[in-house]
Coordinates of C-alpha atoms in Angstrom, one line a residue:
X1 CA 19.6 9.7 17.5
X2 CA 16.4 10.7 16.9
X3 CA 15.7 12.1 13.5
X4 CA 12.6 14.3 11.6
X5 CA 12.1 13.4 8.8
X6 CA 10.0 16.6 6.7
X7 CA 8.7 14.6 3.9
X8 CA 8.5 11.7 4.9
X9 CA 5.9 9.9 2.8
X10 CA 7.3 11.3 -0.5
X11 CA 9.7 9.3 -2.6
X12 CA 12.5 8.9 -0.9
X13 CA 11.0 9.5 2.5
X14 CA 9.4 6.1 1.9
X15 CA 12.7 4.6 1.4
X16 CA 14.4 6.6 3.8
X17 CA 13.1 6.0 6.9
X18 CA 13.3 2.0 7.3
X19 CA 17.1 2.7 5.8
X20 CA 17.0 5.3 9.6
X21 CA 15.1 2.9 11.2
X22 CA 18.0 -0.6 9.8
X23 CA 20.2 1.3 11.5
X24 CA 19.0 2.2 14.5
X25 CA 17.7 5.6 14.1
X26 CA 14.5 7.2 15.5
X27 CA 12.4 8.8 13.3
X28 CA 10.0 10.8 13.4
X29 CA 8.3 12.2 9.9
X30 CA 6.1 14.2 8.9
X31 CA 3.0 14.4 6.5
X32 CA 0.8 16.9 5.3
X33 CA -2.7 14.7 5.9
X34 CA -3.9 12.7 8.4
X35 CA -4.9 10.1 6.8
X36 CA -1.7 9.4 5.5
X37 CA 0.4 9.4 9.0
X38 CA -1.2 4.6 9.7
X39 CA 1.1 4.8 6.2
X40 CA 4.5 6.6 7.6
X41 CA 3.5 4.7 10.9
X42 CA 4.6 1.5 8.7
X43 CA 7.7 2.4 7.8
X44 CA 8.4 2.3 11.3
X45 CA 8.5 6.4 11.9
X46 CA 6.1 8.9 14.5
X47 CA 3.9 10.7 12.6
X48 CA 3.7 14.0 12.7
X49 CA 1.0 16.1 10.7
X50 CA 2.8 19.3 9.3
X51 CA 2.2 22.0 7.8
X52 CA 5.8 23.3 6.2
X53 CA 4.1 26.5 5.2
X54 CA 3.5 27.8 8.7
X55 CA 6.2 28.1 10.5
X56 CA 4.1 27.7 14.0
X57 CA 2.7 24.2 12.8
X58 CA 6.6 24.0 11.7
X59 CA 8.1 24.5 14.9
X60 CA 5.4 23.4 17.1
X61 CA 6.8 20.4 15.9
X62 CA 9.6 19.9 16.1
X63 CA 9.8 21.1 19.0
X64 CA 8.1 18.0 20.4
X65 CA 10.3 16.0 18.3
X66 CA 13.2 17.0 19.7
X67 CA 15.5 15.8 17.0
X68 CA 19.5 15.8 16.7
X69 CA 19.0 15.5 12.6
X70 CA 16.7 17.4 10.8
X71 CA 15.7 15.9 7.7
X72 CA 14.3 18.5 5.0
X73 CA 13.0 16.2 2.0
X74 CA 10.1 17.9 1.3
X75 CA 8.4 19.4 -2.4
X76 CA 4.9 19.1 -4.0
X77 CA 5.9 17.2 -7.4
X78 CA 3.8 14.8 -7.5
X79 CA 1.4 14.1 -10.7
X80 CA 2.5 13.8 -14.8
X81 CA 4.8 15.8 -15.7
X82 CA 3.6 18.6 -18.1
X83 CA 5.2 20.3 -20.3
X84 CA 2.6 23.6 -21.0
X85 CA 2.5 23.9 -16.9
X86 CA 6.6 23.3 -15.9
X87 CA 5.7 26.9 -14.1
X88 CA 2.8 26.4 -12.5
X89 CA 3.6 22.8 -11.1
X90 CA 7.3 24.3 -9.7
X91 CA 5.1 27.3 -7.5
X92 CA 4.9 25.3 -4.8
X93 CA 7.8 23.5 -4.6
X94 CA 9.2 27.0 -4.8
X95 CA 7.7 27.7 -1.6
X96 CA 9.4 25.1 0.3
X97 CA 12.3 26.1 -1.0
X98 CA 11.8 28.7 0.3
X99 CA 9.2 30.1 3.0
X100 CA 10.1 26.1 4.3
X101 CA 13.5 25.7 4.5
X102 CA 13.3 28.8 6.5
X103 CA 11.0 27.9 8.6
X104 CA 12.4 24.0 9.5
X105 CA 15.7 26.3 10.1
X106 CA 14.4 28.3 12.9
X107 CA 12.3 25.4 13.6
X108 CA 15.7 23.9 14.2
X109 CA 18.1 26.0 15.6
X110 CA 15.2 27.0 18.4
X111 CA 15.9 23.1 20.3
X112 CA 19.3 22.4 18.8
X113 CA 19.6 20.4 15.9
X114 CA 23.6 19.2 15.7
X115 CA 22.8 18.0 11.6
X116 CA 20.8 19.9 9.2
X117 CA 20.2 18.0 5.3
X118 CA 18.5 19.0 3.1
X119 CA 17.6 17.7 -0.7
X120 CA 18.4 19.6 -3.6
X121 CA 19.1 18.4 -7.2
X122 CA 21.5 18.9 -10.1
X123 CA 18.9 19.3 -13.4
X124 CA 19.8 23.0 -13.0
X125 CA 23.9 23.1 -12.8
X126 CA 25.5 26.2 -14.7
X127 CA 25.6 25.5 -18.2
X128 CA 28.7 27.0 -18.8
X129 CA 30.8 24.9 -17.1
X130 CA 32.1 21.3 -17.2
X131 CA 29.6 18.4 -19.1
X132 CA 30.4 16.1 -15.7
X133 CA 29.8 18.7 -12.8
X134 CA 31.2 18.1 -9.1
X135 CA 30.3 20.1 -5.9
X136 CA 32.1 23.1 -7.3
X137 CA 29.6 23.4 -9.7
X138 CA 27.5 26.4 -9.1
X139 CA 23.5 26.8 -9.9
X140 CA 23.5 27.9 -13.7
X141 CA 23.1 31.2 -13.0
X142 CA 21.5 32.5 -16.2
X143 CA 18.1 30.3 -16.3
X144 CA 15.7 31.2 -19.2
X145 CA 12.8 33.2 -17.7
X146 CA 10.3 30.6 -17.1
X147 CA 12.7 28.6 -14.7
X148 CA 14.0 31.4 -13.0
X149 CA 11.9 31.1 -10.1
X150 CA 12.5 27.4 -9.9
X151 CA 16.0 28.0 -9.9
X152 CA 16.6 31.2 -7.7
X153 CA 14.3 28.3 -5.3
X154 CA 17.2 25.9 -5.0
X155 CA 19.8 28.6 -4.8
X156 CA 18.3 30.0 -1.5
X157 CA 18.1 26.5 -0.6
X158 CA 21.3 25.7 -0.9
X159 CA 22.2 29.1 1.0
X160 CA 20.3 29.5 3.3
X161 CA 21.3 25.6 4.6
X162 CA 25.3 25.6 3.4
X163 CA 25.5 29.3 5.3
X164 CA 24.5 28.4 8.8
X165 CA 27.3 27.9 11.8
X166 CA 25.1 26.8 14.2
X167 CA 24.8 22.9 13.0
X168 CA 26.7 21.2 10.2
X169 CA 24.3 22.0 6.9
X170 CA 24.4 19.5 4.3
X171 CA 22.8 20.8 1.0
X172 CA 22.1 16.8 -1.2
X173 CA 22.3 17.7 -5.0
X174 CA 20.0 14.8 -6.3
X175 CA 20.1 13.0 -9.8
X176 CA 16.7 12.0 -12.1
X177 CA 15.5 9.5 -9.5
X178 CA 14.1 6.0 -10.6
X179 CA 12.1 2.6 -8.6
X180 CA 10.0 2.0 -6.8
X181 CA 8.2 5.4 -6.3
X182 CA 9.6 7.4 -8.4
X183 CA 7.2 6.7 -12.0
X184 CA 9.5 6.2 -13.4
X185 CA 9.4 1.9 -12.8
X186 CA 7.4 -1.2 -13.3
X187 CA 3.8 -0.9 -11.3
X188 CA 0.6 0.1 -13.1
X189 CA -0.4 3.7 -13.1
X190 CA 3.0 4.7 -13.1
X191 CA 3.7 8.5 -14.4
X192 CA 6.4 8.5 -15.9
X193 CA 6.6 5.2 -17.1
X194 CA 3.0 5.5 -18.7
X195 CA 4.1 8.6 -20.2
X196 CA 7.2 6.9 -22.1
X197 CA 5.1 4.6 -22.4
X198 CA 2.5 6.0 -24.5
X199 CA 5.5 7.6 -26.3
X200 CA 4.3 10.8 -24.4
X201 CA 8.3 11.3 -23.0
X202 CA 10.5 13.2 -26.5
X203 CA 14.1 13.3 -26.9
X204 CA 13.7 17.4 -27.9
X205 CA 15.9 18.3 -30.5
X206 CA 19.5 15.6 -30.3
X207 CA 18.8 15.3 -26.9
X208 CA 22.1 16.0 -26.2
X209 CA 21.3 17.4 -22.0
X210 CA 23.3 15.1 -19.4
X211 CA 21.5 13.6 -17.1
X212 CA 23.0 12.0 -14.3
X213 CA 20.5 9.7 -12.8
X214 CA 19.7 7.1 -9.0
X215 CA 17.7 4.9 -8.1
X216 CA 15.4 5.8 -5.4
X217 CA 17.2 3.5 -2.8
X218 CA 20.3 4.6 -3.5
X219 CA 19.8 8.2 -3.0
X220 CA 18.4 7.1 0.3
X221 CA 21.3 5.6 1.2
X222 CA 23.3 8.1 0.7
X223 CA 21.5 10.5 2.6
X224 CA 21.9 8.0 5.6
X225 CA 25.3 8.6 5.1
X226 CA 25.4 12.3 4.8
X227 CA 23.3 12.1 8.2
X228 CA 25.6 10.2 9.8
X229 CA 29.0 11.3 8.6
X230 CA 28.8 15.0 6.2
X231 CA 30.2 17.6 7.4
X232 CA 29.0 21.4 6.0
X233 CA 28.2 21.5 2.0
X234 CA 27.5 20.1 -1.1
X235 CA 27.0 16.3 -1.6
X236 CA 26.8 15.4 -5.4
X237 CA 23.9 11.7 -5.3
X238 CA 24.0 9.5 -8.6
X239 CA 25.3 6.9 -9.9
X240 CA 28.5 6.5 -11.8
X241 CA 27.0 6.5 -15.8
X242 CA 26.3 10.6 -16.6
X243 CA 25.0 10.2 -20.1
X244 CA 22.3 12.4 -22.6
X245 CA 19.1 11.8 -22.9
X246 CA 19.6 10.7 -26.1
X247 CA 21.3 7.7 -25.1
X248 CA 19.3 6.6 -21.5
X249 CA 15.8 7.5 -22.4
X250 CA 15.7 4.9 -25.4
X251 CA 17.0 1.8 -22.8
X252 CA 14.7 3.0 -20.3
X253 CA 11.6 2.8 -23.0
X254 CA 13.2 -0.6 -23.7
X255 CA 13.3 -1.8 -20.5
X256 CA 10.3 -0.9 -19.8
X257 CA 8.6 -2.7 -23.1
X258 CA 7.7 0.2 -25.2
X259 CA 8.4 1.6 -28.1
X260 CA 11.2 4.2 -28.6
X261 CA 10.8 8.0 -27.7
X262 CA 9.3 10.2 -29.7
X263 CA 11.8 12.5 -31.3
X264 CA 10.7 16.4 -31.2
X265 CA 12.8 19.5 -33.0
X266 CA 13.7 21.7 -30.2
X267 CA 12.1 24.8 -31.9
X268 CA 9.2 23.1 -32.1
X269 CA 8.8 22.1 -28.4
X270 CA 10.2 25.9 -27.1
X271 CA 6.9 27.1 -29.4
X272 CA 4.4 24.7 -26.9
X273 CA 6.5 24.6 -23.0
X274 CA 8.9 27.1 -23.3
X275 CA 12.4 27.7 -23.0
X276 CA 12.8 25.7 -19.8
X277 CA 12.3 22.8 -20.3
X278 CA 14.2 22.8 -23.9
X279 CA 17.0 23.9 -21.5
X280 CA 16.9 21.1 -19.0
X281 CA 16.4 18.9 -22.4
X282 CA 19.5 20.0 -24.4
X283 CA 21.8 21.9 -22.4
X284 CA 22.1 19.7 -18.7
X285 CA 25.3 18.6 -17.4
X286 CA 25.7 15.4 -15.4
X287 CA 27.3 15.3 -12.6
X288 CA 30.4 13.1 -10.3
X289 CA 29.7 11.6 -7.2
X290 CA 32.9 11.0 -6.2
X291 CA 32.8 13.3 -2.4
X292 CA 29.9 11.5 -1.8
X293 CA 31.3 8.6 -2.3
X294 CA 34.8 9.1 -0.7
X295 CA 34.0 11.4 2.0
X296 CA 30.4 9.7 3.4
X297 CA 31.4 5.6 2.0
X298 CA 29.1 5.2 0.5
X299 CA 28.6 2.7 -2.4
X300 CA 26.0 2.7 -4.9
X301 CA 23.5 -0.6 -5.0
X302 CA 22.8 -0.2 -8.6
X303 CA 26.1 1.5 -10.3
X304 CA 25.0 1.5 -13.3
X305 CA 21.8 2.7 -15.1
X306 CA 22.0 -0.4 -17.1
X307 CA 22.3 -2.9 -13.9
X308 CA 19.7 -0.5 -12.4
X309 CA 17.1 -0.8 -15.5
X310 CA 17.4 -4.6 -15.6
X311 CA 16.7 -5.2 -11.5
X312 CA 15.4 -1.7 -10.1
X313 CA 12.3 -0.5 -11.7
X314 CA 10.0 -3.2 -9.9

């Protein structure tokens, strides 16, 4: 198939494009900067410089590519996380998940795309639901005020994509990425890894928030499976071991050769960073990916984070 990947130079795009090419697909990959077209071409894609927030730029690029499939992997989440500026850091990604999604959907419909796959995430599954949620679970309806815009943007993306009737609209709720290109890796200068080594990424409160993780290569292979076999709706994409942060973060620190993470009281982090980060670190549920494995035939290279931390961080 001819596939248009919006966000080809991002963390997952850098793994997704080569996998699509290896499956025999022809890929057009976008980047925001002309300076990165060479990197996109090196992945095996035809590069296109696109401003995802400009509807004419998006429409022109999609029309020129004439794809059968559009894949929306656009975010603006780069650089080290900063709890003090979490809302500001999320603002650009919120626009990509709302305006950017709408522009891509309009452009895709205009050229007769038959499958549209978009990146969502599992960090804001409903807090009052199951501790490990399947796709019947919903996004948190009452998030903390400082997270409300980000959660609304996720909801907009999922509703807009899965609500289309002219193509298969698929939203992928990914777990938290780790591995090459994600910042949680052994490469020098990896932002999250450096925070963990510097004991600047703490366990908050009791560390009771359940985060599902997924190696970036596994996230990419699930996306390929969704493109080739997926049907309208939501699929969860994560490994088989959702566990509380207080369990897996010390394991990750050991794998990175770092000292154990600090433990900070929730009231202190709430005072400094706001209620949203505390909620995410103490109340988030994990997800089950059984639907993706069953319906898409997806298999994980790293079904256990322990295997992934030992073999997949480099």
